[in-house]
mmCIF file of C-alpha atoms in Angstrom:
data_model
loop_
_atom_site.group_PDB
_atom_site.id
_atom_site.type_symbol
_atom_site.label_atom_id
_atom_site.label_comp_id
_atom_site.label_asym_id
_atom_site.label_seq_id
_atom_site.Cartn_x
_atom_site.Cartn_y
_atom_site.Cartn_z
ATOM 1 C CA UNK A 570 -13.043 -9.143 -65.257
ATOM 2 C CA UNK A 571 -15.856 -8.707 -67.816
ATOM 3 C CA UNK A 572 -19.388 -7.813 -66.742
ATOM 4 C CA UNK A 573 -22.365 -9.444 -68.446
ATOM 5 C CA UNK A 574 -26.037 -8.560 -68.748
ATOM 6 C CA UNK A 575 -28.369 -11.537 -68.834
ATOM 7 C CA UNK A 576 -31.981 -11.389 -69.973
ATOM 8 C CA UNK A 577 -34.203 -14.173 -68.687
ATOM 9 C CA UNK A 578 -37.789 -14.610 -69.864
ATOM 10 C CA UNK A 579 -39.912 -15.940 -67.017
ATOM 11 C CA UNK A 580 -43.664 -15.564 -67.571
ATOM 12 C CA UNK A 581 -45.184 -13.868 -64.542
ATOM 13 C CA UNK A 582 -41.802 -12.806 -63.151
ATOM 14 C CA UNK A 583 -43.268 -9.598 -61.710
ATOM 15 C CA UNK A 584 -45.584 -11.736 -59.604
ATOM 16 C CA UNK A 585 -42.835 -13.781 -57.957
ATOM 17 C CA UNK A 586 -43.295 -13.923 -54.198
ATOM 18 C CA UNK A 587 -40.510 -13.019 -51.771
ATOM 19 C CA UNK A 588 -40.165 -16.742 -50.991
ATOM 20 C CA UNK A 589 -39.795 -17.613 -54.690
ATOM 21 C CA UNK A 590 -37.178 -14.882 -55.108
ATOM 22 C CA UNK A 591 -35.338 -16.216 -52.053
ATOM 23 C CA UNK A 592 -35.357 -19.723 -53.550
ATOM 24 C CA UNK A 593 -33.978 -18.408 -56.857
ATOM 25 C CA UNK A 594 -31.251 -16.501 -54.991
ATOM 26 C CA UNK A 595 -30.309 -19.568 -52.930
ATOM 27 C CA UNK A 596 -30.109 -21.691 -56.076
ATOM 28 C CA UNK A 597 -27.986 -19.094 -57.853
ATOM 29 C CA UNK A 598 -25.642 -18.701 -54.873
ATOM 30 C CA UNK A 599 -25.182 -22.456 -54.676
ATOM 31 C CA UNK A 600 -24.357 -22.698 -58.360
ATOM 32 C CA UNK A 601 -21.866 -19.821 -58.092
ATOM 33 C CA UNK A 602 -20.098 -21.628 -55.226
ATOM 34 C CA UNK A 603 -19.906 -24.836 -57.264
ATOM 35 C CA UNK A 604 -18.562 -23.324 -60.482
ATOM 36 C CA UNK A 605 -14.995 -23.314 -59.212
ATOM 37 C CA UNK A 606 -14.130 -20.076 -61.009
ATOM 38 C CA UNK A 607 -14.276 -16.383 -60.195
ATOM 39 C CA UNK A 608 -17.940 -15.396 -60.506
ATOM 40 C CA UNK A 609 -19.896 -12.542 -58.950
ATOM 41 C CA UNK A 610 -23.643 -12.054 -59.185
ATOM 42 C CA UNK A 611 -24.124 -8.331 -58.550
ATOM 43 C CA UNK A 612 -27.914 -7.977 -58.731
ATOM 44 C CA UNK A 613 -31.048 -8.706 -60.687
ATOM 45 C CA UNK A 614 -34.010 -6.608 -61.749
ATOM 46 C CA UNK A 615 -37.538 -7.889 -62.322
ATOM 47 C CA UNK A 616 -39.700 -6.149 -64.945
ATOM 48 C CA UNK A 617 -42.768 -7.661 -66.554
ATOM 49 C CA UNK A 618 -42.006 -11.191 -67.719
ATOM 50 C CA UNK A 619 -38.242 -10.664 -67.589
ATOM 51 C CA UNK A 620 -35.440 -10.819 -65.082
ATOM 52 C CA UNK A 621 -32.305 -8.852 -65.981
ATOM 53 C CA UNK A 622 -29.122 -9.851 -64.173
ATOM 54 C CA UNK A 623 -25.664 -8.353 -63.857
ATOM 55 C CA UNK A 624 -22.904 -10.931 -63.409
ATOM 56 C CA UNK A 625 -19.129 -10.724 -63.557
ATOM 57 C CA UNK A 626 -16.949 -13.607 -64.739
ATOM 58 C CA UNK A 627 -14.346 -14.471 -67.347
ATOM 59 C CA UNK A 628 -16.594 -15.337 -70.300
ATOM 60 C CA UNK A 629 -20.155 -15.685 -71.558
ATOM 61 C CA UNK A 630 -19.927 -19.477 -71.591
ATOM 62 C CA UNK A 631 -19.487 -19.474 -67.809
ATOM 63 C CA UNK A 632 -22.653 -17.368 -67.506
ATOM 64 C CA UNK A 633 -24.484 -19.929 -69.651
ATOM 65 C CA UNK A 634 -23.142 -22.768 -67.494
ATOM 66 C CA UNK A 635 -24.442 -20.979 -64.387
ATOM 67 C CA UNK A 636 -27.864 -20.754 -66.052
ATOM 68 C CA UNK A 637 -27.808 -24.406 -67.112
ATOM 69 C CA UNK A 638 -26.855 -25.680 -63.659
ATOM 70 C CA UNK A 639 -29.411 -23.446 -61.964
ATOM 71 C CA UNK A 640 -32.211 -24.279 -64.363
ATOM 72 C CA UNK A 641 -32.526 -20.618 -65.330
ATOM 73 C CA UNK A 642 -33.213 -19.361 -68.848
ATOM 74 C CA UNK A 643 -30.511 -17.175 -70.361
ATOM 75 C CA UNK A 644 -32.173 -15.804 -73.474
ATOM 76 C CA UNK A 645 -29.536 -13.142 -73.995
ATOM 77 C CA UNK A 646 -26.005 -12.927 -72.582
ATOM 78 C CA UNK A 647 -23.999 -9.865 -73.609
ATOM 79 C CA UNK A 648 -20.746 -8.396 -72.381
ATOM 80 C CA UNK A 649 -20.982 -4.816 -71.159
ATOM 81 C CA UNK A 650 -18.838 -2.599 -73.381
ATOM 82 C CA UNK A 651 -18.970 0.483 -71.158
ATOM 83 C CA UNK A 652 -21.005 2.017 -68.377
ATOM 84 C CA UNK A 653 -22.213 5.603 -68.101
ATOM 85 C CA UNK A 654 -24.718 7.710 -66.230
ATOM 86 C CA UNK A 655 -25.473 11.291 -65.252
ATOM 87 C CA UNK A 656 -21.928 11.668 -63.912
ATOM 88 C CA UNK A 657 -20.627 11.106 -67.437
ATOM 89 C CA UNK A 658 -21.788 14.600 -68.408
ATOM 90 C CA UNK A 659 -19.288 16.082 -65.939
ATOM 91 C CA UNK A 660 -16.188 14.954 -67.788
#
């Protein structure tokens, strides 16, 4: 199943409180349950005025539907072509 990176612009994102983050997570989890398709939210990273998310599902349109239903911005949705890291130097 494809993996997608999502960039969300949320002014003041780095200042979100733990309660606000919990509310966002609850909303996202509820939307995922209601989509009726295979969908996994792996994790999200907060940096500056952005939240970067890693989701897995069949297509980018499903990611956009998740964002629409959750009321989240999805400024950029891109499919991951490959993944690498320090371990890649060992091959």
